[in-house]
Short mmCIF file of C-alpha atoms in Angstrom, two decimals:
data_model
loop_
_atom_site.label_atom_id
_atom_site.label_comp_id
_atom_site.label_asym_id
_atom_site.label_seq_id
_atom_site.Cartn_x
_atom_site.Cartn_y
_atom_site.Cartn_z
CA LEU A 1293 103.83 157.54 218.86
CA SER A 1294 106.33 158.04 221.59
CA GLU A 1295 106.75 158.40 225.37
CA ALA A 1296 105.91 162.19 224.90
CA SER A 1297 102.39 161.49 223.31
CA ALA A 1298 101.20 159.57 226.23
CA LEU A 1299 98.24 158.12 224.42
CA SER A 1300 95.86 156.46 226.72
CA ALA A 1301 94.51 152.83 226.35
CA GLU A 1302 91.00 154.34 226.13
CA ASP A 1303 92.05 156.74 223.33
CA LEU A 1304 93.53 153.75 221.55
CA LEU A 1305 90.61 151.81 222.00
CA SER A 1306 88.57 154.53 220.57
CA LEU A 1307 90.84 154.87 217.64
CA LEU A 1308 90.67 151.26 216.76
CA SER A 1309 86.90 150.96 217.20
CA ARG A 1310 86.28 153.99 214.98
CA GLY A 1311 88.79 152.60 212.52
CA ALA A 1312 86.90 149.18 212.29
CA ARG A 1313 83.63 150.89 211.52
CA ALA A 1314 85.09 153.25 208.84
CA PRO A 1315 84.35 152.78 205.26
CA TRP A 1316 88.19 152.30 204.63
CA SER A 1317 88.51 149.86 207.44
CA THR A 1318 89.70 147.11 205.08
CA THR A 1319 92.32 149.12 203.81
CA TRP A 1320 93.66 150.20 207.15
CA PHE A 1321 93.67 146.93 208.66
CA ALA A 1322 95.44 145.49 205.61
CA GLY A 1323 98.49 147.29 206.70
CA PHE A 1324 98.47 145.43 210.24
CA PRO A 1325 100.71 142.53 210.74
CA VAL A 1326 98.79 139.29 210.98
CA ALA A 1327 99.29 137.02 214.08
CA GLY A 1328 101.75 134.27 213.58
CA THR A 1329 102.39 135.11 209.98
CA SER A 1330 103.91 138.72 209.29
CA HIS A 1331 106.27 141.30 210.30
CA THR A 1332 106.27 142.12 214.01
CA LEU A 1333 103.81 139.41 214.92
CA LYS A 1334 105.39 136.58 212.93
CA ARG A 1335 106.75 135.01 216.18
CA ARG A 1336 103.52 135.72 218.21
CA PHE A 1337 100.58 133.69 218.57
CA THR A 1338 101.95 130.83 216.25
CA ASP A 1339 100.25 128.05 217.82
CA GLY A 1340 96.54 127.89 218.90
CA PRO A 1341 93.23 129.58 218.13
CA LEU A 1342 94.60 132.93 217.82
CA THR A 1343 96.99 132.47 214.76
CA GLU A 1344 95.95 134.64 211.77
CA ARG A 1345 92.91 135.99 213.85
CA ILE A 1346 94.70 139.01 215.42
CA LEU A 1347 95.81 142.11 213.46
CA ALA A 1348 97.90 144.40 215.48
CA LYS A 1349 100.75 146.86 215.77
CA THR A 1350 103.39 146.74 218.28
CA GLY A 1351 105.15 149.43 220.05
CA THR A 1352 108.12 149.94 222.33
CA THR A 1353 109.71 152.61 224.25
CA ASN A 1354 112.52 152.34 226.74
CA THR A 1355 110.03 151.34 229.59
CA VAL A 1356 106.97 150.03 227.77
CA THR A 1357 106.13 147.18 225.13
CA SER A 1358 102.46 147.44 223.82
CA LEU A 1359 100.39 145.43 221.41
CA ALA A 1360 97.03 147.02 220.03
CA GLY A 1361 94.82 145.67 217.41
CA VAL A 1362 91.75 143.80 216.67
CA LEU A 1363 90.54 140.10 217.03
CA TYR A 1364 88.48 138.56 214.19
CA PRO A 1365 86.12 135.84 214.99
#
């Protein structure tokens, strides 16, 4: 994604929701960094109840930093 793609928050939520219900969701989410433990989330959510419960992708442009993913109970 880039600034030119201009994906709305609603569109991203729809994509994540559909992905979570898809038959291939386990495989898809296995590619997401895990809060407090891996890749771009290794230093985020390291202390507290959200550690290892968030699977998310990060994104950065010149003007925006974002985080999108799922929270597991």
